Amino acid sequence: MTSSFPEEVLEHVLSFLTSQTDRNAVSLVCKTWYETDRWCRNRIFVGNCYAVNPRILIRRFPDVKSIELKGKPHFADFNLVPEGWGGYVYPWVVELARAYPSLEEIRLKRMVVTDESLEMVAKSFNNFKVLVLSSCEGFSTDGLAAIAANCRNLRVLDLRECEVEDLSGHWLSHFPDSFTSLESLNMACLVSEVSFSALERLVARSPNLKTLKLNRTVPLEKLSTLLKRAPQLVDFGTGAYSAEFRPDVYSSLAGVFSACKNLKSLSGFWDVTPAYLPVINNVCSQLTSLNLSYATTQSPDLTKIVSQCCNLQRLVVLDYIEDTGLNTVSLSCKDLRELVVFPSDPFIGDVDVQLTEHGLVAVSEGCSKLHSILYFCRQMSNSALIQISKNCPNLTCFRLCIIEPRAPDYQTLEPLDTGFGSIVQNCQHLTRLSMSGLLTDRVFEYIGTYAKNLDMLSIAFAGDSDLGLHYVLSGCDRLRKLEIRDCPFGDKALLANASKLERMRSLWMSSCLVSFGACKLLGRKMPGLNVEVIDERENVNSIPEYAPVEKVYIYRTVSGQRFDAPDFVRIMGKDKDAVYNLS
Amino acid sequence: MSVPLEHDYIGLSDASRSSDSSSNITSVTETQPNSVLNFKATELSLGLPGFSKNGGPTIMLGAKRGFADVNLDGSGKWALKGGSEAQLGGFEKSQTLTPDVKPAEDKKKGSGSAPPSAKAQVVGWPPIRSFRKNTMAANSSKNADVTEGNLASGGCLFVKVSMDGAPYLRKIDLKIYHNYTELSKALEKMFSCFTLGNGVKGREGLSESNLKDLLHGSECVLTYEDKDGDWMLVGDVPWEMFIDSCKRLRIMKGSEAIGLAPRSMEKCKNKI
């Protein structure tokens, strides 16, 4: 049958499969399909840059147009991964430049990106179009200048919460006058002021510009000038949104916003002056996404805005919105799919803000399409969680952070086991879960039993014993990413489930009870895993084998151990000179 | 007060590499194949896990055999049956060690008391990204006075520390130190040598005698970038003022830092 099925036809059929998972499955069917897939797959996703290496990638996929790489583990976002751990993109860029001169897109998350890397990207790929850097660090505005100056066909420059050494805003002026292809620019994380006239001219000569996210230094008074140049914008992020109230500025701004008929998403709003918020009234009904999470203003102001957003699908806001504001959301935003509520003062125990579990329950009741929740609050109860689970059986992502570690059900003083148990039992589509509050091994039994679709689990200050970890590792069939901090989980559960670790992308455990000896044993016995002990104590060489490590990061890899690790990272159980390679 | 061009060294004792008399470390070796909890059982085997219908403890085969002998008592704690204690070997110790892995824990389970108004400092908790933390801190320090602003920034103040010639830089939380001595001790551990410039005599525990480090004999100077973007010598200003204005740290070669001293003194004079 295969002989009568021309490869061109197969290739054509496969081109309709864009998901990485589907492509991977297809490549396992038979040799012909494997070969066809490898020749025509040109979008690559690497979830852990150390799970594979550039040589293996290039050998398998000869024609790549788009690559996405992720580096540091997720807990690096919260300063748990020491600086210098790794995740350098430079070695990748060198090889990609050599192998794929027609590469068009690079997306990086949690990687260390140097100016040198950016310069190499700028000079190596003639048709480079998309650069997305998410939570990256290690570069300066000089690197951005190189991109601006050299990438003539650039469409997307998206810097999401990167740590950039901001030498000056001059980089923006490096886009040549002949450059007109810009579609998306996100500079919100930059600190330096850019030349406003350069910015205005750039916007004016970019007819395809759909996304523009300014940084804080662009003042409110100048927004109308910019928006007049780009009424076609779909996604707009303001700069600092504060100024003395002036009616002429107000009406000018309201006017230009009204003219933005395609506007669907708003963000920014730093340092907000509430009097200027209503300029967006006329576009509220168009909005599907609204990010007010830097708008430090009180509930009435926020509530007035959201009450007009009848088509809102995504809302990101501070706890200033309070339960009353969320109640309004539940009545007004019937299409809501995603809710994120950040804390305004996370490090202070008692706050005036009236945001409790009631707000979340209200939204879960009123918004039947809700599927993703990230919620920071100071109290929670089992009954609230049970209600939420019944109201939202289609939840895919549930992340709850009760600010005080190990906080019990504030009404009954019991652990929150049954509440979270109800979530995993009723929400069969749950793929991501982050838990907090007082939790015993029981909640892990529920998770292991019911959370069969769980892909990523984050645990902190929870559990009683190894049994908790064992339930999760042995029960959650689809689990790929597990991150744990400050839990009494140790060697037994880890070693008893060693083979599971090869079916996961990664496991992070910090401030737990995993011993050096266990890590060494695991590393020695499992050649397909890198077991990285991250330990910065000065006497680490003399710590006994049975003592717990500070942090351990375990991930599967076909690339063998890595050689770019700093001295506080030890790859356990591997012969230092051996390079394990399936060739 | 004149500032010497040559910078003195901190004479910290070389206690960074202290080692216990650790000749009696029990380590798990290859000769104890059963010392790991049924590790053989974790090798890929063809047994499928069984499930009991009533949702009680599962009968586990293959990779999960390690827990087939589990006794679940009422409290959910478990222990292994039979002679498996002896099999644990070196790992038995991990049960009895129970080091305190709860740095911020000062409440018993289920006590339910109201959270204290001053937060205990736990790294990375609550889980909020630095970008947001720094932005919110900048917001609140505009509206409040300095001390409140610092509190709102999370009781932690991460700054980058780079050292000329080092392959990577580090990040430290300035808030966990209370004076220059603690800071320099910590940095000494992270980087193998450095010094503090002597701008202040007698205060903050720095004095002529312990500034000299003849053993190191290297000329490294600790400097910091302040809010105005200027590079200053660490140790010139009172500690509180320092942590308020320090944005990042850099360990420089002594020769480069010579020019800093007079300027930093001038700045101090202007501030006073």
JSON list of C-alpha atoms in Angstrom, two decimals, chain A residues 239-420:
[
{"chain": "A", "resi": 239, "resn": "GLY", "atom": "CA", "xyz": [2.50, 53.68, 29.06]},
{"chain": "A", "resi": 240, "resn": "ALA", "atom": "CA", "xyz": [2.21, 55.38, 32.42]},
{"chain": "A", "resi": 241, "resn": "TYR", "atom": "CA", "xyz": [-1.42, 56.32, 32.55]},
{"chain": "A", "resi": 242, "resn": "SER", "atom": "CA", "xyz": [-1.24, 59.32, 34.78]},
{"chain": "A", "resi": 243, "resn": "ALA", "atom": "CA", "xyz": [-1.45, 63.01, 34.20]},
{"chain": "A", "resi": 244, "resn": "GLU", "atom": "CA", "xyz": [-3.17, 66.01, 35.62]},
{"chain": "A", "resi": 245, "resn": "PHE", "atom": "CA", "xyz": [-6.72, 66.01, 34.42]},
{"chain": "A", "resi": 246, "resn": "ARG", "atom": "CA", "xyz": [-7.28, 68.26, 31.43]},
{"chain": "A", "resi": 247, "resn": "PRO", "atom": "CA", "xyz": [-10.52, 68.17, 29.49]},
{"chain": "A", "resi": 248, "resn": "ASP", "atom": "CA", "xyz": [-8.82, 68.69, 26.13]},
{"chain": "A", "resi": 249, "resn": "VAL", "atom": "CA", "xyz": [-6.45, 65.79, 26.69]},
{"chain": "A", "resi": 250, "resn": "TYR", "atom": "CA", "xyz": [-9.35, 63.69, 27.90]},
{"chain": "A", "resi": 251, "resn": "SER", "atom": "CA", "xyz": [-11.59, 64.32, 24.91]},
{"chain": "A", "resi": 252, "resn": "SER", "atom": "CA", "xyz": [-8.75, 63.92, 22.43]},
{"chain": "A", "resi": 253, "resn": "LEU", "atom": "CA", "xyz": [-7.89, 60.56, 23.92]},
{"chain": "A", "resi": 254, "resn": "ALA", "atom": "CA", "xyz": [-11.51, 59.44, 24.05]},
{"chain": "A", "resi": 255, "resn": "GLY", "atom": "CA", "xyz": [-11.85, 60.41, 20.41]},
{"chain": "A", "resi": 256, "resn": "VAL", "atom": "CA", "xyz": [-8.88, 58.40, 19.18]},
{"chain": "A", "resi": 257, "resn": "PHE", "atom": "CA", "xyz": [-9.90, 55.37, 21.18]},
{"chain": "A", "resi": 258, "resn": "SER", "atom": "CA", "xyz": [-13.34, 55.48, 19.61]},
{"chain": "A", "resi": 259, "resn": "ALA", "atom": "CA", "xyz": [-11.70, 55.45, 16.20]},
{"chain": "A", "resi": 260, "resn": "CYS", "atom": "CA", "xyz": [-9.91, 52.18, 16.95]},
{"chain": "A", "resi": 261, "resn": "LYS", "atom": "CA", "xyz": [-12.60, 49.90, 15.57]},
{"chain": "A", "resi": 262, "resn": "ASN", "atom": "CA", "xyz": [-10.43, 46.78, 15.68]},
{"chain": "A", "resi": 263, "resn": "LEU", "atom": "CA", "xyz": [-9.20, 47.18, 19.23]},
{"chain": "A", "resi": 264, "resn": "LYS", "atom": "CA", "xyz": [-9.75, 43.98, 21.17]},
{"chain": "A", "resi": 265, "resn": "SER", "atom": "CA", "xyz": [-7.10, 44.01, 23.86]},
{"chain": "A", "resi": 266, "resn": "LEU", "atom": "CA", "xyz": [-5.85, 46.65, 26.30]},
{"chain": "A", "resi": 267, "resn": "SER", "atom": "CA", "xyz": [-3.07, 46.61, 28.88]},
{"chain": "A", "resi": 268, "resn": "GLY", "atom": "CA", "xyz": [-0.54, 48.89, 30.57]},
{"chain": "A", "resi": 269, "resn": "PHE", "atom": "CA", "xyz": [-2.29, 51.45, 32.79]},
{"chain": "A", "resi": 270, "resn": "TRP", "atom": "CA", "xyz": [0.63, 51.96, 35.16]},
{"chain": "A", "resi": 271, "resn": "ASP", "atom": "CA", "xyz": [0.21, 54.62, 37.83]},
{"chain": "A", "resi": 272, "resn": "VAL", "atom": "CA", "xyz": [-3.34, 55.15, 36.70]},
{"chain": "A", "resi": 273, "resn": "THR", "atom": "CA", "xyz": [-5.20, 58.40, 37.17]},
{"chain": "A", "resi": 274, "resn": "PRO", "atom": "CA", "xyz": [-8.78, 57.16, 37.56]},
{"chain": "A", "resi": 275, "resn": "ALA", "atom": "CA", "xyz": [-10.26, 60.22, 35.88]},
{"chain": "A", "resi": 276, "resn": "TYR", "atom": "CA", "xyz": [-8.72, 59.09, 32.62]},
{"chain": "A", "resi": 277, "resn": "LEU", "atom": "CA", "xyz": [-10.04, 55.56, 32.73]},
{"chain": "A", "resi": 278, "resn": "PRO", "atom": "CA", "xyz": [-13.42, 56.33, 31.17]},
{"chain": "A", "resi": 279, "resn": "VAL", "atom": "CA", "xyz": [-11.78, 57.32, 27.85]},
{"chain": "A", "resi": 280, "resn": "ILE", "atom": "CA", "xyz": [-11.95, 53.65, 27.00]},
{"chain": "A", "resi": 281, "resn": "ASN", "atom": "CA", "xyz": [-15.68, 53.40, 27.65]},
{"chain": "A", "resi": 282, "resn": "ASN", "atom": "CA", "xyz": [-16.50, 53.39, 23.96]},
{"chain": "A", "resi": 283, "resn": "VAL", "atom": "CA", "xyz": [-14.23, 50.46, 23.24]},
{"chain": "A", "resi": 284, "resn": "CYS", "atom": "CA", "xyz": [-15.11, 48.36, 26.30]},
{"chain": "A", "resi": 285, "resn": "SER", "atom": "CA", "xyz": [-17.75, 46.38, 24.45]},
{"chain": "A", "resi": 286, "resn": "GLN", "atom": "CA", "xyz": [-15.20, 45.44, 21.80]},
{"chain": "A", "resi": 287, "resn": "LEU", "atom": "CA", "xyz": [-12.66, 44.13, 24.26]},
{"chain": "A", "resi": 288, "resn": "THR", "atom": "CA", "xyz": [-11.96, 40.45, 24.62]},
{"chain": "A", "resi": 289, "resn": "SER", "atom": "CA", "xyz": [-8.89, 40.95, 26.78]},
{"chain": "A", "resi": 290, "resn": "LEU", "atom": "CA", "xyz": [-8.22, 43.52, 29.49]},
{"chain": "A", "resi": 291, "resn": "ASN", "atom": "CA", "xyz": [-5.16, 43.72, 31.69]},
{"chain": "A", "resi": 292, "resn": "LEU", "atom": "CA", "xyz": [-5.55, 46.15, 34.57]},
{"chain": "A", "resi": 293, "resn": "SER", "atom": "CA", "xyz": [-3.05, 44.41, 36.79]},
{"chain": "A", "resi": 294, "resn": "TYR", "atom": "CA", "xyz": [-0.90, 47.47, 37.17]},
{"chain": "A", "resi": 295, "resn": "ALA", "atom": "CA", "xyz": [-3.82, 49.83, 37.68]},
{"chain": "A", "resi": 296, "resn": "THR", "atom": "CA", "xyz": [-3.51, 50.65, 41.34]},
{"chain": "A", "resi": 297, "resn": "THR", "atom": "CA", "xyz": [-6.91, 52.20, 41.78]},
{"chain": "A", "resi": 298, "resn": "GLN", "atom": "CA", "xyz": [-9.90, 51.34, 43.89]},
{"chain": "A", "resi": 299, "resn": "SER", "atom": "CA", "xyz": [-12.74, 48.98, 43.26]},
{"chain": "A", "resi": 300, "resn": "PRO", "atom": "CA", "xyz": [-15.37, 51.46, 42.05]},
{"chain": "A", "resi": 301, "resn": "ASP", "atom": "CA", "xyz": [-13.13, 52.71, 39.22]},
{"chain": "A", "resi": 302, "resn": "LEU", "atom": "CA", "xyz": [-12.25, 49.19, 38.15]},
{"chain": "A", "resi": 303, "resn": "THR", "atom": "CA", "xyz": [-15.80, 47.96, 38.46]},
{"chain": "A", "resi": 304, "resn": "LYS", "atom": "CA", "xyz": [-17.17, 50.73, 36.26]},
{"chain": "A", "resi": 305, "resn": "ILE", "atom": "CA", "xyz": [-14.87, 49.66, 33.47]},
{"chain": "A", "resi": 306, "resn": "VAL", "atom": "CA", "xyz": [-15.42, 45.92, 33.64]},
{"chain": "A", "resi": 307, "resn": "SER", "atom": "CA", "xyz": [-19.18, 46.36, 33.88]},
{"chain": "A", "resi": 308, "resn": "GLN", "atom": "CA", "xyz": [-19.09, 47.61, 30.29]},
{"chain": "A", "resi": 309, "resn": "CYS", "atom": "CA", "xyz": [-16.96, 44.79, 28.95]},
{"chain": "A", "resi": 310, "resn": "CYS", "atom": "CA", "xyz": [-19.75, 42.49, 27.88]},
{"chain": "A", "resi": 311, "resn": "ASN", "atom": "CA", "xyz": [-17.54, 40.51, 25.47]},
{"chain": "A", "resi": 312, "resn": "LEU", "atom": "CA", "xyz": [-14.59, 40.10, 27.74]},
{"chain": "A", "resi": 313, "resn": "GLN", "atom": "CA", "xyz": [-12.87, 36.71, 27.61]},
{"chain": "A", "resi": 314, "resn": "ARG", "atom": "CA", "xyz": [-9.75, 37.42, 29.58]},
{"chain": "A", "resi": 315, "resn": "LEU", "atom": "CA", "xyz": [-9.44, 39.63, 32.67]},
{"chain": "A", "resi": 316, "resn": "VAL", "atom": "CA", "xyz": [-6.23, 40.31, 34.58]},
{"chain": "A", "resi": 317, "resn": "VAL", "atom": "CA", "xyz": [-6.66, 42.57, 37.56]},
{"chain": "A", "resi": 318, "resn": "LEU", "atom": "CA", "xyz": [-5.41, 43.40, 41.04]},
{"chain": "A", "resi": 319, "resn": "ASP", "atom": "CA", "xyz": [-7.22, 42.43, 44.21]},
{"chain": "A", "resi": 320, "resn": "TYR", "atom": "CA", "xyz": [-8.30, 46.06, 44.39]},
{"chain": "A", "resi": 321, "resn": "ILE", "atom": "CA", "xyz": [-11.29, 44.94, 42.39]},
{"chain": "A", "resi": 322, "resn": "GLU", "atom": "CA", "xyz": [-12.55, 43.23, 45.55]},
{"chain": "A", "resi": 323, "resn": "ASP", "atom": "CA", "xyz": [-15.45, 40.79, 45.86]},
{"chain": "A", "resi": 324, "resn": "THR", "atom": "CA", "xyz": [-17.95, 43.45, 44.79]},
{"chain": "A", "resi": 325, "resn": "GLY", "atom": "CA", "xyz": [-16.09, 44.06, 41.54]},
{"chain": "A", "resi": 326, "resn": "LEU", "atom": "CA", "xyz": [-15.90, 40.35, 40.82]},
{"chain": "A", "resi": 327, "resn": "ASN", "atom": "CA", "xyz": [-19.58, 40.09, 41.45]},
{"chain": "A", "resi": 328, "resn": "THR", "atom": "CA", "xyz": [-20.08, 42.68, 38.72]},
{"chain": "A", "resi": 329, "resn": "VAL", "atom": "CA", "xyz": [-17.81, 40.63, 36.48]},
{"chain": "A", "resi": 330, "resn": "SER", "atom": "CA", "xyz": [-19.98, 37.59, 37.07]},
{"chain": "A", "resi": 331, "resn": "LEU", "atom": "CA", "xyz": [-23.03, 39.55, 35.95]},
{"chain": "A", "resi": 332, "resn": "SER", "atom": "CA", "xyz": [-21.52, 41.51, 33.07]},
{"chain": "A", "resi": 333, "resn": "CYS", "atom": "CA", "xyz": [-18.85, 39.36, 31.51]},
{"chain": "A", "resi": 334, "resn": "LYS", "atom": "CA", "xyz": [-20.74, 36.29, 30.48]},
{"chain": "A", "resi": 335, "resn": "ASP", "atom": "CA", "xyz": [-18.14, 35.24, 27.97]},
{"chain": "A", "resi": 336, "resn": "LEU", "atom": "CA", "xyz": [-15.28, 35.18, 30.43]},
{"chain": "A", "resi": 337, "resn": "ARG", "atom": "CA", "xyz": [-12.83, 32.33, 29.90]},
{"chain": "A", "resi": 338, "resn": "GLU", "atom": "CA", "xyz": [-9.82, 33.35, 31.94]},
{"chain": "A", "resi": 339, "resn": "LEU", "atom": "CA", "xyz": [-9.52, 35.20, 35.26]},
{"chain": "A", "resi": 340, "resn": "VAL", "atom": "CA", "xyz": [-6.28, 36.34, 36.89]},
{"chain": "A", "resi": 341, "resn": "VAL", "atom": "CA", "xyz": [-6.26, 38.25, 40.18]},
{"chain": "A", "resi": 342, "resn": "PHE", "atom": "CA", "xyz": [-2.90, 39.41, 41.53]},
{"chain": "A", "resi": 343, "resn": "PRO", "atom": "CA", "xyz": [-2.28, 40.67, 45.07]},
{"chain": "A", "resi": 344, "resn": "SER", "atom": "CA", "xyz": [-1.49, 44.34, 45.52]},
{"chain": "A", "resi": 345, "resn": "ASP", "atom": "CA", "xyz": [0.45, 43.86, 48.74]},
{"chain": "A", "resi": 346, "resn": "PRO", "atom": "CA", "xyz": [1.53, 40.26, 48.90]},
{"chain": "A", "resi": 347, "resn": "PHE", "atom": "CA", "xyz": [4.06, 40.70, 51.66]},
{"chain": "A", "resi": 348, "resn": "ILE", "atom": "CA", "xyz": [1.84, 42.30, 54.24]},
{"chain": "A", "resi": 349, "resn": "GLY", "atom": "CA", "xyz": [-0.33, 40.16, 56.45]},
{"chain": "A", "resi": 350, "resn": "ASP", "atom": "CA", "xyz": [-3.40, 42.28, 57.04]},
{"chain": "A", "resi": 351, "resn": "VAL", "atom": "CA", "xyz": [-4.80, 44.35, 54.24]},
{"chain": "A", "resi": 352, "resn": "ASP", "atom": "CA", "xyz": [-7.91, 46.43, 53.80]},
{"chain": "A", "resi": 353, "resn": "VAL", "atom": "CA", "xyz": [-8.74, 44.92, 50.48]},
{"chain": "A", "resi": 354, "resn": "GLN", "atom": "CA", "xyz": [-11.95, 42.92, 50.57]},
{"chain": "A", "resi": 355, "resn": "LEU", "atom": "CA", "xyz": [-11.02, 40.14, 48.21]},
{"chain": "A", "resi": 356, "resn": "THR", "atom": "CA", "xyz": [-11.93, 36.70, 49.48]},
{"chain": "A", "resi": 357, "resn": "GLU", "atom": "CA", "xyz": [-13.08, 33.36, 48.17]},
{"chain": "A", "resi": 358, "resn": "HIS", "atom": "CA", "xyz": [-16.51, 34.90, 47.59]},
{"chain": "A", "resi": 359, "resn": "GLY", "atom": "CA", "xyz": [-15.33, 36.83, 44.56]},
{"chain": "A", "resi": 360, "resn": "LEU", "atom": "CA", "xyz": [-14.04, 33.69, 42.90]},
{"chain": "A", "resi": 361, "resn": "VAL", "atom": "CA", "xyz": [-17.18, 31.72, 43.70]},
{"chain": "A", "resi": 362, "resn": "ALA", "atom": "CA", "xyz": [-19.30, 34.51, 42.22]},
{"chain": "A", "resi": 363, "resn": "VAL", "atom": "CA", "xyz": [-17.37, 34.48, 38.96]},
{"chain": "A", "resi": 364, "resn": "SER", "atom": "CA", "xyz": [-17.53, 30.71, 38.79]},
{"chain": "A", "resi": 365, "resn": "GLU", "atom": "CA", "xyz": [-21.30, 30.92, 39.16]},
{"chain": "A", "resi": 366, "resn": "GLY", "atom": "CA", "xyz": [-21.91, 33.62, 36.59]},
{"chain": "A", "resi": 367, "resn": "CYS", "atom": "CA", "xyz": [-19.35, 32.74, 33.95]},
{"chain": "A", "resi": 368, "resn": "SER", "atom": "CA", "xyz": [-20.08, 29.29, 32.63]},
{"chain": "A", "resi": 369, "resn": "LYS", "atom": "CA", "xyz": [-17.24, 29.36, 30.09]},
{"chain": "A", "resi": 370, "resn": "LEU", "atom": "CA", "xyz": [-14.56, 29.97, 32.68]},
{"chain": "A", "resi": 371, "resn": "HIS", "atom": "CA", "xyz": [-11.71, 27.53, 32.13]},
{"chain": "A", "resi": 372, "resn": "SER", "atom": "CA", "xyz": [-8.58, 29.16, 33.51]},
{"chain": "A", "resi": 373, "resn": "ILE", "atom": "CA", "xyz": [-8.08, 30.65, 36.95]},
{"chain": "A", "resi": 374, "resn": "LEU", "atom": "CA", "xyz": [-5.08, 32.21, 38.70]},
{"chain": "A", "resi": 375, "resn": "TYR", "atom": "CA", "xyz": [-6.20, 33.64, 42.02]},
{"chain": "A", "resi": 376, "resn": "PHE", "atom": "CA", "xyz": [-4.27, 35.11, 44.94]},
{"chain": "A", "resi": 377, "resn": "CYS", "atom": "CA", "xyz": [-6.21, 35.54, 48.15]},
{"chain": "A", "resi": 378, "resn": "ARG", "atom": "CA", "xyz": [-5.89, 35.33, 51.89]},
{"chain": "A", "resi": 379, "resn": "GLN", "atom": "CA", "xyz": [-8.59, 32.90, 52.85]},
{"chain": "A", "resi": 380, "resn": "MET", "atom": "CA", "xyz": [-10.23, 29.86, 51.35]},
{"chain": "A", "resi": 381, "resn": "SER", "atom": "CA", "xyz": [-12.67, 27.18, 52.41]},
{"chain": "A", "resi": 382, "resn": "ASN", "atom": "CA", "xyz": [-13.43, 23.64, 51.31]},
{"chain": "A", "resi": 383, "resn": "SER", "atom": "CA", "xyz": [-17.04, 24.58, 50.63]},
{"chain": "A", "resi": 384, "resn": "ALA", "atom": "CA", "xyz": [-15.98, 27.37, 48.29]},
{"chain": "A", "resi": 385, "resn": "LEU", "atom": "CA", "xyz": [-13.68, 25.03, 46.39]},
{"chain": "A", "resi": 386, "resn": "ILE", "atom": "CA", "xyz": [-16.41, 22.43, 46.11]},
{"chain": "A", "resi": 387, "resn": "GLN", "atom": "CA", "xyz": [-18.80, 25.05, 44.76]},
{"chain": "A", "resi": 388, "resn": "ILE", "atom": "CA", "xyz": [-16.27, 26.26, 42.24]},
{"chain": "A", "resi": 389, "resn": "SER", "atom": "CA", "xyz": [-15.63, 22.71, 41.06]},
{"chain": "A", "resi": 390, "resn": "LYS", "atom": "CA", "xyz": [-19.34, 22.17, 40.51]},
{"chain": "A", "resi": 391, "resn": "ASN", "atom": "CA", "xyz": [-19.83, 25.49, 38.74]},
{"chain": "A", "resi": 392, "resn": "CYS", "atom": "CA", "xyz": [-16.87, 25.03, 36.43]},
{"chain": "A", "resi": 393, "resn": "PRO", "atom": "CA", "xyz": [-16.56, 21.41, 35.39]},
{"chain": "A", "resi": 394, "resn": "ASN", "atom": "CA", "xyz": [-14.64, 22.51, 32.30]},
{"chain": "A", "resi": 395, "resn": "LEU", "atom": "CA", "xyz": [-11.71, 24.01, 34.15]},
{"chain": "A", "resi": 396, "resn": "THR", "atom": "CA", "xyz": [-8.40, 23.30, 32.42]},
{"chain": "A", "resi": 397, "resn": "CYS", "atom": "CA", "xyz": [-6.14, 25.44, 34.60]},
{"chain": "A", "resi": 398, "resn": "PHE", "atom": "CA", "xyz": [-6.65, 26.07, 38.30]},
{"chain": "A", "resi": 399, "resn": "ARG", "atom": "CA", "xyz": [-4.00, 27.95, 40.23]},
{"chain": "A", "resi": 400, "resn": "LEU", "atom": "CA", "xyz": [-4.83, 29.09, 43.69]},
{"chain": "A", "resi": 401, "resn": "CYS", "atom": "CA", "xyz": [-2.37, 30.89, 45.90]},
{"chain": "A", "resi": 402, "resn": "ILE", "atom": "CA", "xyz": [-3.42, 31.46, 49.49]},
{"chain": "A", "resi": 403, "resn": "ILE", "atom": "CA", "xyz": [-0.80, 33.88, 50.62]},
{"chain": "A", "resi": 404, "resn": "GLU", "atom": "CA", "xyz": [-0.09, 32.42, 54.02]},
{"chain": "A", "resi": 405, "resn": "PRO", "atom": "CA", "xyz": [1.64, 29.02, 53.65]},
{"chain": "A", "resi": 406, "resn": "ARG", "atom": "CA", "xyz": [-0.32, 26.11, 55.15]},
{"chain": "A", "resi": 407, "resn": "ALA", "atom": "CA", "xyz": [-3.41, 28.19, 55.79]},
{"chain": "A", "resi": 408, "resn": "PRO", "atom": "CA", "xyz": [-6.32, 25.88, 56.67]},
{"chain": "A", "resi": 409, "resn": "ASP", "atom": "CA", "xyz": [-9.98, 26.22, 55.76]},
{"chain": "A", "resi": 410, "resn": "TYR", "atom": "CA", "xyz": [-10.67, 29.47, 57.58]},
{"chain": "A", "resi": 411, "resn": "GLN", "atom": "CA", "xyz": [-14.16, 28.35, 58.64]},
{"chain": "A", "resi": 412, "resn": "THR", "atom": "CA", "xyz": [-13.53, 24.80, 59.84]},
{"chain": "A", "resi": 413, "resn": "LEU", "atom": "CA", "xyz": [-9.76, 24.96, 60.40]},
{"chain": "A", "resi": 414, "resn": "GLU", "atom": "CA", "xyz": [-9.46, 21.68, 58.50]},
{"chain": "A", "resi": 415, "resn": "PRO", "atom": "CA", "xyz": [-7.02, 20.99, 55.69]},
{"chain": "A", "resi": 416, "resn": "LEU", "atom": "CA", "xyz": [-8.17, 21.90, 52.21]},
{"chain": "A", "resi": 417, "resn": "ASP", "atom": "CA", "xyz": [-7.89, 18.32, 51.01]},
{"chain": "A", "resi": 418, "resn": "THR", "atom": "CA", "xyz": [-11.55, 17.81, 50.24]},
{"chain": "A", "resi": 419, "resn": "GLY", "atom": "CA", "xyz": [-11.80, 21.14, 48.42]},
{"chain": "A", "resi": 420, "resn": "PHE", "atom": "CA", "xyz": [-8.98, 20.39, 46.03]}
]
